[in-house]
Coordinates of C-alpha atoms and ligand atoms in Angstrom, one line a residue:
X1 CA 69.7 -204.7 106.5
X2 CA 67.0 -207.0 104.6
X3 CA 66.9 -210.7 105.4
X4 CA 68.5 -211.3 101.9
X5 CA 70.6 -208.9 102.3
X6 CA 71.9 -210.3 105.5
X7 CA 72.1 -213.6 103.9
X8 CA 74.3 -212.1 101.3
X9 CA 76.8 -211.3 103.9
X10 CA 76.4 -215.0 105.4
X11 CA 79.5 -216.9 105.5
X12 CA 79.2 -220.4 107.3
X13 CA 82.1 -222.3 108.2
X14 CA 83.2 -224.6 110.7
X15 CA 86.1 -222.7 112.9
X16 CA 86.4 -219.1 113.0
X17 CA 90.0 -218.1 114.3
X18 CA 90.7 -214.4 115.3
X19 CA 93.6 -213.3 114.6
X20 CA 96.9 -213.5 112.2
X21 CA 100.2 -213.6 115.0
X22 CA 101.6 -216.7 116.4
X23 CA 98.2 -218.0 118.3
X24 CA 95.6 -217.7 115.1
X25 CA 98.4 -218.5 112.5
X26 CA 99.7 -221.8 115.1
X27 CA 95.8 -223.0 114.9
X28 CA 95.4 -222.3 111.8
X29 CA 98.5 -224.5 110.7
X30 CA 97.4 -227.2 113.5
X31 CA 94.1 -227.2 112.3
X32 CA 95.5 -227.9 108.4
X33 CA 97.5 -230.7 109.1
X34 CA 94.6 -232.4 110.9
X35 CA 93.1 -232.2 107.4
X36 CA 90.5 -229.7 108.5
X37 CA 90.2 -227.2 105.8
X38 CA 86.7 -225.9 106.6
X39 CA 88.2 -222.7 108.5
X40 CA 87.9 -218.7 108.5
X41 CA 91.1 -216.7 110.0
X42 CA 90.1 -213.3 110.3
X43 CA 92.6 -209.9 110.6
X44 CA 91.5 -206.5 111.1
X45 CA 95.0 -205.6 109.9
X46 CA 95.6 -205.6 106.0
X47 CA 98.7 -207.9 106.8
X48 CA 99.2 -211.2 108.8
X49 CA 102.1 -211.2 111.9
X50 CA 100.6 -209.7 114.7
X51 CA 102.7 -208.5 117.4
X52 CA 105.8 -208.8 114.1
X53 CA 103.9 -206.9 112.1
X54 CA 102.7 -203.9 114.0
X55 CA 106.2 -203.3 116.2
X56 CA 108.7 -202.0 113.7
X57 CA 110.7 -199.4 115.6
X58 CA 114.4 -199.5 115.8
X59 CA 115.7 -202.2 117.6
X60 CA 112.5 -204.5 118.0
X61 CA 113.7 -208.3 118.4
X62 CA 112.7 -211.3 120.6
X63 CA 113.7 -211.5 124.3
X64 CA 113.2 -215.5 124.2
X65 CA 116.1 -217.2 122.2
X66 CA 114.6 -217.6 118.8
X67 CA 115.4 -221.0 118.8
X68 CA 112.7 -221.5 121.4
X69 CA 110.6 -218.4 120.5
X70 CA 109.3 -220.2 117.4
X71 CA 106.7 -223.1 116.8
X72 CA 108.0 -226.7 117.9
X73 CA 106.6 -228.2 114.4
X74 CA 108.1 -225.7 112.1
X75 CA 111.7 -225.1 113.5
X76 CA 113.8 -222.8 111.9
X77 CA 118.0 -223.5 111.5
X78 CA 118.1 -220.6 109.5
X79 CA 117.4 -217.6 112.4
X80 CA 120.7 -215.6 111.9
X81 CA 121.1 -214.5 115.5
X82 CA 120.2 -216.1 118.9
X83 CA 117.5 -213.3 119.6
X84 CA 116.3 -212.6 116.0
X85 CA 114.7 -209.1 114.9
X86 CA 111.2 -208.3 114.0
X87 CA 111.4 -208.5 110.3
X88 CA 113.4 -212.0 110.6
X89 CA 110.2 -213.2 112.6
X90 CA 107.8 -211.5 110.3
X91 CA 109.3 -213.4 107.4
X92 CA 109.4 -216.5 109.7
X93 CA 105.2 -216.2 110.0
X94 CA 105.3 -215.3 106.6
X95 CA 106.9 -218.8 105.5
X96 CA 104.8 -220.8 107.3
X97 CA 101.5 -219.8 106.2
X98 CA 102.6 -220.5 102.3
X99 CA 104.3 -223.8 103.3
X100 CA 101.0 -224.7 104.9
X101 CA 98.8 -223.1 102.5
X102 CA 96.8 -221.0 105.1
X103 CA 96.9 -217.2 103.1
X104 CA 94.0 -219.0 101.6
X105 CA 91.7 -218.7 105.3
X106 CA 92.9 -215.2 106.1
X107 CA 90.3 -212.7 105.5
X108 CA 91.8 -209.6 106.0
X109 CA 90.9 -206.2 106.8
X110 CA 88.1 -208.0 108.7
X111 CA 87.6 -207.0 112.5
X112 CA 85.8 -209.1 114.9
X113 CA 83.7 -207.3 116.9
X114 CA 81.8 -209.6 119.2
X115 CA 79.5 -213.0 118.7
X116 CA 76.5 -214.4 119.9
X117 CA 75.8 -217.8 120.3
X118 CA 73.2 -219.7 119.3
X119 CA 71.7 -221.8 121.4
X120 CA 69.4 -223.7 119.2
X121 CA 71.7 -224.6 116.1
X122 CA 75.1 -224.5 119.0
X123 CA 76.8 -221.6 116.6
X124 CA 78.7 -219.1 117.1
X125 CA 77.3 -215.4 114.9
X126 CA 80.1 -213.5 114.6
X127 CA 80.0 -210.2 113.9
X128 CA 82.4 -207.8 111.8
X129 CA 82.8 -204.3 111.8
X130 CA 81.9 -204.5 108.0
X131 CA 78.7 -206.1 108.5
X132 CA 79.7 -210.1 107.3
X133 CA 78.1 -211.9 109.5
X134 CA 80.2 -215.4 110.1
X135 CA 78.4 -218.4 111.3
X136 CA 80.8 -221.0 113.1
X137 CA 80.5 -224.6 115.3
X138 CA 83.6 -223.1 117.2
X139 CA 85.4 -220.0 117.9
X140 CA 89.1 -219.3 118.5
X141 CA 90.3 -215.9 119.4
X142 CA 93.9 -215.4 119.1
X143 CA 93.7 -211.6 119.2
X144 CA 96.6 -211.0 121.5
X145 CA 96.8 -209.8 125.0
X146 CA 99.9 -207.5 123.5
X147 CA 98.5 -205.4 120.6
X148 CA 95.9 -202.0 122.2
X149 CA 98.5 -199.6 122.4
X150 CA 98.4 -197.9 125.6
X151 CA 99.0 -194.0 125.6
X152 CA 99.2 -192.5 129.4
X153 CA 96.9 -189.3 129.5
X154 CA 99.0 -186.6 129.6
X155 CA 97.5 -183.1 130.1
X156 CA 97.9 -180.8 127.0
X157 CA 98.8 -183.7 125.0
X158 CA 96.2 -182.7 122.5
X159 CA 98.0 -179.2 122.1
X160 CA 100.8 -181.1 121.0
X161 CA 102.5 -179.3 117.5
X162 CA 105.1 -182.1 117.0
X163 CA 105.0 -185.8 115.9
X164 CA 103.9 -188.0 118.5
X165 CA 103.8 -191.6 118.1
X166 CA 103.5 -195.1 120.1
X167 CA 106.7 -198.0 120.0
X168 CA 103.7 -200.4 118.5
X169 CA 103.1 -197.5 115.8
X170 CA 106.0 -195.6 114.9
X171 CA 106.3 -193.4 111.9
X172 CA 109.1 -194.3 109.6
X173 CA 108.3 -191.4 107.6
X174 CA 109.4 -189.1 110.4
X175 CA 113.2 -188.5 110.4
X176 CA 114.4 -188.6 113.7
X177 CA 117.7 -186.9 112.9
X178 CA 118.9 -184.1 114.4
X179 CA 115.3 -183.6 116.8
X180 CA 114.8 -183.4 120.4
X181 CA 112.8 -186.3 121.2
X182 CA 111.1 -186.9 124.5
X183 CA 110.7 -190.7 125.4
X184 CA 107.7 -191.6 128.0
X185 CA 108.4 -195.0 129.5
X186 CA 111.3 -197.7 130.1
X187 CA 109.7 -201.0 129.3
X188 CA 110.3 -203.8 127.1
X189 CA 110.0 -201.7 124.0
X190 CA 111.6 -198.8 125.2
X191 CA 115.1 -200.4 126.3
X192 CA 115.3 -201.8 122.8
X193 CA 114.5 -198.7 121.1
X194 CA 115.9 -195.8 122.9
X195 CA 119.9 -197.0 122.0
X196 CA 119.0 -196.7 118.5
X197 CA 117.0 -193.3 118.5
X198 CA 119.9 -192.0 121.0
X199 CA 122.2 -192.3 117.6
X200 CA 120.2 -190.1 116.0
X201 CA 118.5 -187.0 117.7
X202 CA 120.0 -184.1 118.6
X203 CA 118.5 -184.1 122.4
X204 CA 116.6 -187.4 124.1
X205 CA 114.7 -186.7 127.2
X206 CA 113.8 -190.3 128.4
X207 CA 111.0 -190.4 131.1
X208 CA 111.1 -193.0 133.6
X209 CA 108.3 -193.9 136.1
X210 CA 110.1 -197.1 137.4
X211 CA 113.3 -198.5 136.7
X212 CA 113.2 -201.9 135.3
X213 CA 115.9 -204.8 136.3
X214 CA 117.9 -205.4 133.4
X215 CA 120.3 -208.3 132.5
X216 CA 122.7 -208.4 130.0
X217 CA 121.7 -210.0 126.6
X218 CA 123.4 -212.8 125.5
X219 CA 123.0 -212.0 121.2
X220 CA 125.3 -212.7 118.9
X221 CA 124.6 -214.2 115.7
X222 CA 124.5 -217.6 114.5
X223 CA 127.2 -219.3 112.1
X224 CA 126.5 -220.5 109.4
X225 CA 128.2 -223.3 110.3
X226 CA 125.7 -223.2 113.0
X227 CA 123.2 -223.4 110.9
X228 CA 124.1 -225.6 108.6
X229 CA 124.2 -228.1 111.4
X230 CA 120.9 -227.3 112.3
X231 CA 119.8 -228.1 109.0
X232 CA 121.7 -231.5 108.7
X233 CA 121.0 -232.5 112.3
X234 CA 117.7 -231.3 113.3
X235 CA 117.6 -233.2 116.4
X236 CA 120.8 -231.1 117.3
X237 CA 118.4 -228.2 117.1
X238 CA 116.1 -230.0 119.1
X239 CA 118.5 -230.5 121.8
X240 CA 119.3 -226.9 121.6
X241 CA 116.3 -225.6 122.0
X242 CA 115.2 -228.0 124.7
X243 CA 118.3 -226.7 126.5
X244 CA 117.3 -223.7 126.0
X245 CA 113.8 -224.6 127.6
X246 CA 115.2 -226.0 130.9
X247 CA 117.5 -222.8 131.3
X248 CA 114.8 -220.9 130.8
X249 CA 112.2 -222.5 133.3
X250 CA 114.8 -223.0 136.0
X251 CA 116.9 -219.6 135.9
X252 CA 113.4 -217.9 136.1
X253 CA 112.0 -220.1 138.8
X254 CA 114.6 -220.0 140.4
X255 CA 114.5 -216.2 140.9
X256 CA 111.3 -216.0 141.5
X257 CA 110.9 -219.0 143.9
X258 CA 114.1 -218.7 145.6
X259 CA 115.1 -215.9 147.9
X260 CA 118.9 -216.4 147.9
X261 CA 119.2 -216.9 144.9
X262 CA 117.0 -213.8 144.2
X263 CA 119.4 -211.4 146.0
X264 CA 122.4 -213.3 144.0
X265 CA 120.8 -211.8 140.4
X266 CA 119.7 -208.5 142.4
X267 CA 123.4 -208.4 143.4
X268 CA 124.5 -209.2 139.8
X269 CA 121.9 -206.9 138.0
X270 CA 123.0 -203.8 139.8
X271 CA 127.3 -205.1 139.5
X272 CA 126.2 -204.7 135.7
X273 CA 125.1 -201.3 136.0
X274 CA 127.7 -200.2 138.0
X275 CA 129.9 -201.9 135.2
X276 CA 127.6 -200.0 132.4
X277 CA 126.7 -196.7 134.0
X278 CA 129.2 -193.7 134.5
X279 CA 127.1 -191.2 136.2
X280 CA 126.3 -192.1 140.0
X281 CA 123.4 -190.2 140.1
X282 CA 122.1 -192.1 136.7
X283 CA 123.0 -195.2 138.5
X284 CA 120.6 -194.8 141.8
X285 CA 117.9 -193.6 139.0
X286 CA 118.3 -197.0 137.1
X287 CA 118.5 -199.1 140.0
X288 CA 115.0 -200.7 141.1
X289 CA 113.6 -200.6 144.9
X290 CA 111.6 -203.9 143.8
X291 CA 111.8 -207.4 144.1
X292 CA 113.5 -208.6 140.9
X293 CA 110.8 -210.5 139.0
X294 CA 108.0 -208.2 140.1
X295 CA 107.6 -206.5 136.6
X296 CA 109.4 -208.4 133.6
X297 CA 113.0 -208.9 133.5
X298 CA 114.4 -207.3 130.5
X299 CA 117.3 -208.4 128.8
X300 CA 120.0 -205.5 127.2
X301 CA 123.5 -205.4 126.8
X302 CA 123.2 -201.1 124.9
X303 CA 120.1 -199.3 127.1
X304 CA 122.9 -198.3 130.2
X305 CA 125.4 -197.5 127.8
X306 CA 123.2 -195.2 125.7
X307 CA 122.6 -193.3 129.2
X308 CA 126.1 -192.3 129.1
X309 CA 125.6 -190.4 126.3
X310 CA 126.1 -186.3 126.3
X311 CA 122.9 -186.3 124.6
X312 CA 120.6 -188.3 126.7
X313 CA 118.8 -187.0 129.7
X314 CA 117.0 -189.3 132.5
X315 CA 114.0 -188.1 133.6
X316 CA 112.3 -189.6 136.6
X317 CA 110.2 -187.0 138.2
X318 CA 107.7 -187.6 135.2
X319 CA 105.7 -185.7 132.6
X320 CA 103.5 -183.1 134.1
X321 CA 102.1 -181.4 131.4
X322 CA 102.8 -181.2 127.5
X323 CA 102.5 -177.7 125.9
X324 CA 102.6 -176.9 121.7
X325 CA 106.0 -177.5 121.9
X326 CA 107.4 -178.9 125.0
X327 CA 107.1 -181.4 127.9
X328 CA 107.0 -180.2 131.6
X329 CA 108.3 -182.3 134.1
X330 CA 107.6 -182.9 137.4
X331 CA 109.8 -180.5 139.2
X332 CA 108.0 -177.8 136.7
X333 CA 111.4 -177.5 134.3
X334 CA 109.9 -177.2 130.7
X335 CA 111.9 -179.3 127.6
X336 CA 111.4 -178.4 124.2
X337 CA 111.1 -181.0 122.1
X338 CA 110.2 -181.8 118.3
X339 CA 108.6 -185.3 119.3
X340 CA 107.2 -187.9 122.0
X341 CA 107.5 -191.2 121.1
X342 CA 105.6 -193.3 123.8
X343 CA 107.2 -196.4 125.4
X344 CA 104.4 -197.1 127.6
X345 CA 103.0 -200.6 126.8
X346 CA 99.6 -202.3 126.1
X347 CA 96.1 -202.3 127.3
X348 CA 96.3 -206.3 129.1
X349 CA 93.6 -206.9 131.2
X350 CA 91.1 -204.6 129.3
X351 CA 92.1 -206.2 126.2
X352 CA 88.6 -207.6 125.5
X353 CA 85.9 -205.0 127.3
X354 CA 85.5 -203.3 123.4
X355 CA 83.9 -206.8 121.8
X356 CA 80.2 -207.9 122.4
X357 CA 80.8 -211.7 123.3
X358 CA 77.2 -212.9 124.6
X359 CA 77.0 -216.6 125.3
X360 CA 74.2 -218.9 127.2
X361 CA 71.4 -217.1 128.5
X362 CA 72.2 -214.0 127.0
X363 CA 75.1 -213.3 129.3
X364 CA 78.2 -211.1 128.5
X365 CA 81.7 -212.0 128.6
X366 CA 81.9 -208.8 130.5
X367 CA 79.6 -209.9 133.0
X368 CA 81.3 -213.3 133.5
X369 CA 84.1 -211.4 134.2
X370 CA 83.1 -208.1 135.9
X371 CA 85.4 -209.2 139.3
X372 CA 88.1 -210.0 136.7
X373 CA 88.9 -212.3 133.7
X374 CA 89.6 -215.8 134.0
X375 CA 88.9 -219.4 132.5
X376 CA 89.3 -222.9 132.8
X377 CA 93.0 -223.4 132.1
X378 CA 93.4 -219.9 130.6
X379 CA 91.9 -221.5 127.6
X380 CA 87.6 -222.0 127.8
X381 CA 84.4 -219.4 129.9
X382 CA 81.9 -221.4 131.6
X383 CA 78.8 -220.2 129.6
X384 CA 80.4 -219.9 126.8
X385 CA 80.8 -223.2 124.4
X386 CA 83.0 -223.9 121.6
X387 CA 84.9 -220.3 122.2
X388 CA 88.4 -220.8 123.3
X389 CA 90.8 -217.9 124.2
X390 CA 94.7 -218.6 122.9
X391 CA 96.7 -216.3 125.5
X392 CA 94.2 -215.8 127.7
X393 CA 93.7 -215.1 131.1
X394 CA 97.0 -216.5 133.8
X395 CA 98.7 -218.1 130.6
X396 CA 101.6 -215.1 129.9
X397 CA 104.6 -215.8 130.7
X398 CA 107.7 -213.3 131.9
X399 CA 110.4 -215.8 131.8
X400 CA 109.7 -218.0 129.1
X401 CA 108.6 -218.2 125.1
X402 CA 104.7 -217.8 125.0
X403 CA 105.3 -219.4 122.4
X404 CA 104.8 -222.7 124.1
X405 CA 101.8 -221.5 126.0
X406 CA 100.3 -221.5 122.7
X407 CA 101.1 -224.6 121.3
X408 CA 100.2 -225.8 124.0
X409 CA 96.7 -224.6 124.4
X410 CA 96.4 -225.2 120.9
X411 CA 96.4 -228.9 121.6
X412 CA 93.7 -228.6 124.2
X413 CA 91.2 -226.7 121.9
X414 CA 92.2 -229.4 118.9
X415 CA 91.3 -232.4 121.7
X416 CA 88.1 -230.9 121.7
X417 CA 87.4 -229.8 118.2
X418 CA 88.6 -233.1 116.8
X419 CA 85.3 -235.4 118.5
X420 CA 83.5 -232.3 117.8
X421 CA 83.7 -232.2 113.9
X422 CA 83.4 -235.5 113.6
X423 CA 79.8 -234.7 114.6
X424 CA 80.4 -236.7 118.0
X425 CA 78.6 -233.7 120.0
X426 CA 77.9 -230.3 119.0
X427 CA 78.4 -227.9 122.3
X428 CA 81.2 -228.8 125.3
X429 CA 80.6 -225.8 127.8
X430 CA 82.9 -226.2 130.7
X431 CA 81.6 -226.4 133.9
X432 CA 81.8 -223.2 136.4
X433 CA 82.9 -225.9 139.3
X434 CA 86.0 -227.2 137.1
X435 CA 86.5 -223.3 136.0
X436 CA 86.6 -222.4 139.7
X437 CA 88.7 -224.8 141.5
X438 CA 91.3 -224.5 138.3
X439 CA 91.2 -220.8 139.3
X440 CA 91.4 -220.6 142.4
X441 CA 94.6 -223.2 142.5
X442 CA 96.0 -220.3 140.6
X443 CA 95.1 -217.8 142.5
X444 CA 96.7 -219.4 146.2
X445 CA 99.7 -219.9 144.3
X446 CA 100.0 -216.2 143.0
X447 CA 99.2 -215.4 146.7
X448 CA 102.2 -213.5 148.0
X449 CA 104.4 -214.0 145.2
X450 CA 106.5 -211.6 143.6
X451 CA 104.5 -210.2 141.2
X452 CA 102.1 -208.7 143.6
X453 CA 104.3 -208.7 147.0
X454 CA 107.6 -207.8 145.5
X455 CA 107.1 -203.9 146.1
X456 CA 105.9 -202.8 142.5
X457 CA 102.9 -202.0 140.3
X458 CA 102.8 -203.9 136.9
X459 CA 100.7 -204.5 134.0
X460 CA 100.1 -208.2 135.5
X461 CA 97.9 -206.9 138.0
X462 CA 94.4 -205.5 137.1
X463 CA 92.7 -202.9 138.7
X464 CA 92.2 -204.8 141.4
X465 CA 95.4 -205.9 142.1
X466 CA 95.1 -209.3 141.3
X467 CA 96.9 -211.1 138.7
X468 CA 95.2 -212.0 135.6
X469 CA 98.0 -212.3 133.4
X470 CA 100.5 -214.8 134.5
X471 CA 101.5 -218.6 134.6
X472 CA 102.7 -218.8 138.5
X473 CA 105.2 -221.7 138.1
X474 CA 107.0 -223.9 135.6
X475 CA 105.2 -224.4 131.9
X476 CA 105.6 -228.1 131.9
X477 CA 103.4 -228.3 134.7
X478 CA 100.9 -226.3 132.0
X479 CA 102.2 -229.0 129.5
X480 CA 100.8 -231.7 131.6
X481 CA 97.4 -230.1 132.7
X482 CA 96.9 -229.2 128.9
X483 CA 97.8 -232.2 127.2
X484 CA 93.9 -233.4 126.5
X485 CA 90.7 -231.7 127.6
X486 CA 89.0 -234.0 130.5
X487 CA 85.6 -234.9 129.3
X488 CA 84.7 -234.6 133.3
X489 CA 85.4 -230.7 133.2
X490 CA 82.6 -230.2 130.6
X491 CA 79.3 -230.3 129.6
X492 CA 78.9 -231.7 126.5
X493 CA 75.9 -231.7 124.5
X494 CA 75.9 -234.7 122.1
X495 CA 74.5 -234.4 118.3
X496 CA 70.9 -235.3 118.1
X497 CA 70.2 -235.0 121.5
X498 CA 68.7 -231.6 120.6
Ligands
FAD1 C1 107.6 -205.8 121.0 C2 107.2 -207.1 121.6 C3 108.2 -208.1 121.8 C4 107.8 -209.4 122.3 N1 108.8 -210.3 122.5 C5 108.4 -211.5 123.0 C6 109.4 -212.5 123.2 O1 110.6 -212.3 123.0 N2 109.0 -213.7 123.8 C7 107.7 -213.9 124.1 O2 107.4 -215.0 124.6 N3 106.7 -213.0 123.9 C8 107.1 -211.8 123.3 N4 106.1 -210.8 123.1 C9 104.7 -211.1 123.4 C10 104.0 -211.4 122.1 O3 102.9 -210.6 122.0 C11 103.6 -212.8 121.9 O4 104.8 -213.6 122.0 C12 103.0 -213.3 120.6 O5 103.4 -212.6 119.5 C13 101.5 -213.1 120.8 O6 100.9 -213.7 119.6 P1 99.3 -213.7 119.4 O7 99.0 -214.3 118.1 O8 98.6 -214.2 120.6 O9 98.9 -212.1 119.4 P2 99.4 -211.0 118.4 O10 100.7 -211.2 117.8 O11 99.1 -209.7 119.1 O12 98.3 -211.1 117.2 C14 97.0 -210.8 117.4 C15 96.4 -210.5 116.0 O13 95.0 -210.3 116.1 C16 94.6 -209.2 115.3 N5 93.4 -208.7 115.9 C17 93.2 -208.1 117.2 N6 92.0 -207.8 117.4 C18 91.3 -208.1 116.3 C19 89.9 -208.0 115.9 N7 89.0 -207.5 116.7 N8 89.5 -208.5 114.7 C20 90.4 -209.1 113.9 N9 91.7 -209.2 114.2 C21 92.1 -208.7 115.4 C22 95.7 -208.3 115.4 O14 95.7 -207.4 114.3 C23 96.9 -209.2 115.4 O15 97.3 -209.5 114.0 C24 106.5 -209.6 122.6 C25 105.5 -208.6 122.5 C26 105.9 -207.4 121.9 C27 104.8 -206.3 121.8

């Protein structure tokens, strides 16, 4: 491409966002009622909502209570059940960005794929898979640690003759009805889908690797009496959802923190399946050899009831082999089956090793993190100015609304972008000691906790068994450490000093 050319597909602004779910729509919205309009949202996806747009199988709704799974500044009295459904929180993203005026910013069917930054003008180049080349003072990726479906390799897969299709991908134009369906996986997904498909095939094999512990899910919808006092009384909502909050933080905690009280929901967990599950053998298959709290916690009040079904199978020696028209388990027994939907999760830790990030010196994202991912409070690389990661590394959350996490980070980056646009400095570049010792903290207290000593293998681990995903401890305590970026913790390069 010519120089003019290149010029041509110039677009200068002063925040790039990546991203259209909660994280790049919540900055987005932030960054609009701070008055700053100068901003470029960009989706690869033709569509805004993320995580809400892309999971539309049967069944898909939050695991947080809505009333907390939503933003703090645009509450909602209107969410018809306690854990609303996907299209419910679509709608929700969808209302906000027109009362906020943000469809304006989104540039869709635009995919990030890497930036450079400059260290003369202190700019991010960022560069698209269609060849726009966006020039930026500050980058915010909100792309998700929850949206590179993960398919397991499966030998023969490729031979396949059926449909075949991820949870974060299904095909509605496939009718399930009547079919023998094989189902690989018993996550988060998969518990909230498999009730519904077991409705309406003819046959469902369901794969298991490792059981997960399962609570009962407290749904039910919301009055409208409810919510007509929501509406009159918002502080009642307020109240709610702070309660809401605190039962969340503590139950969780609690679990995780507290052995007795660990072997009290262990105890309760597997009363539940006895209470749910009519085959003993089924039962010993569902029931986990794992510390509860060592992989996510999953809440659902149909999955055991939908293994009582005649036409529902557990699986747990695992898929072998696929042929044109069958699976083969491990104990070598062949199933014929007309379809695979896959249940099996995200890429997490890997999330970012496909995008070109270079930073000072030339230096790769990958290469900052080559002995894992992490940054100063989940949130900013040392190395790499005015980029900030929404989500990112140690900031997930099993027990809790991420929700929050965001919001919360969101108010870091905004501490730093507000001096910044008001041309008080033009690169903060946090510093590799403050980056470390916030790290490290993290890391001695995810030493020997549950997630990596409780007897199981999870996506919150990377290859190296460490965790790169979680919060370890209570989000208020993220509250407080995120409130306001410390000047200390950061270089900062002041305007004209260049
Ligand atoms: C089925 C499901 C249920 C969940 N339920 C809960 C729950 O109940 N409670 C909870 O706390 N969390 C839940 N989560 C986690 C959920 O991912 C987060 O709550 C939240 O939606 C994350 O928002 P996000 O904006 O960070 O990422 P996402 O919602 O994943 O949005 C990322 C966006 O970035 C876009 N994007 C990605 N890469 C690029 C690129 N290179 N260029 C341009 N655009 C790009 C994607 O298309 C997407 O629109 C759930 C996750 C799933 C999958």
């Amino acid at each position: 491409m010519g120089k003019r050319q290149r010029e041509q597909h110039r677009h200068d602004t002063s925040v790039v966002i990546v991203g259209s779910g909660f994280s790049g729509l919540g900055t987005a919205i932030r960054l609009k009622k701070e008055g700053v309009h100068d901003f470029v949202l960009l989706e690869k996806s033709d569509d805004l909502g993320g995580t809400w747009r892309d999971n539309t199988y049967p069944g898909c709704a939050c695991d947080v209570p809505s009333l907390m799974y939503s933003f703090s500044f645009e509450q909602n009295p209107d969410w018809s059940r306690m854990f609303a459904e996907q299209g419910e929180i679509e709608e929700y993203l969808r209302r906000c960005v027109d009362k906020h005026g943000v469809h304006e910013h989104i540039h869709y069917g635009v995919e990030f794929t890497g930036a450079e930054w400059d260290e003369d003008g202190h700019e991010w180049h960022v560069s698209t898979a269609d060849g726009t080349e966006y020039v930026a003072r500050a980058l915010v990726s909100g792309l998700g640690a929850l949206h590179i479906p993960n398919y397991p390799e499966l030998p023969g897969l490729e031979r396949f003759q059926g449909e075949s299709f991820h949870s974060a991908d299904w095909n509605h134009d496939y009718d399930l009805t009547d079919k023998r369906v094989a189902v690989v996986g018993t996550g988060a997904s998969a518990i909230q889908f498999v009730p519904k498909v077991a409705e309406e095939v003819s046959k469902l094999n369901l794969f298991q690797r490792t059981p997960p512990w399962i609570q009962p899910k407290p749904d039910r919808p919301l009055s409208e009496r409810v919510q007509r006092a929501f509406r009159r009384v918002p502080l009642l909502q307020r109240a709610v959802r702070f309660a809401i909050y605190m039962t969340l933080e503590f139950r969780s905690v609690a679990v995780l923190r507290e052995p007795r009280l660990q072997r009290i929901s262990q105890w309760m967990a597997k009363r539940f399946i006895r209470k749910q599950v009519h085959d003993r053998k089924t039962r010993e298959a569902v029931t986990p050899d794992y510390a509860m709290g060592c992989k996510r916690i999953l809440l659902s009040s149909d999955f055991y009831p939908a293994l009582n079904q005649s036409n529902v199978e557990l699986n747990t020696s695992g898929v072998t082999e696929v042929r044109e028209n069958s699976v083969v388990d491990g104990e070598g027994v062949e199933h014929p089956v007309d379809a695979i939907i896959f249940g099996t999760g995200f890429h997490v830790t890997d999330a970012f090793d496909h995008l070109s990030i270079v930073g000072r010196g030339g230096r790769k994202l990958q290469d900052a993190w080559k002995d894992g991912m992490e940054a100063h409070k989940g949130i900013t690389v040392s190395g790499f100015p005015n980029l900030y990661f929404l989500l990112g590394p140690n900031t997930g959350l099993g027990h809790n609304s991420v929700v929050f996490m965001i919001e919360c980070q969101i108010n870091y980056v905004l501490s730093i972008l507000r001096p910044m646009l008001r041309g008080e400095f033009t690169q903060a570049d946090v510093r590799q000691s403050a980056q470390n010792e916030f790290n490290s903290r993290i890391q001695s207290r995810l030493k020997g906790a549950v997630w990596s000593a409780g007897g199981c293998q999870s996506w919150y681990l990377d290859e190296n068994g460490v965790n790169r995903t979680l919060w370890p401890g209570f989000t208020w305590n993220y509250w407080w450490q995120t409130r306001k970026a410390d000047p200390k913790d950061y270089e900062i390069q002041r305007a004209g000093a260049r």
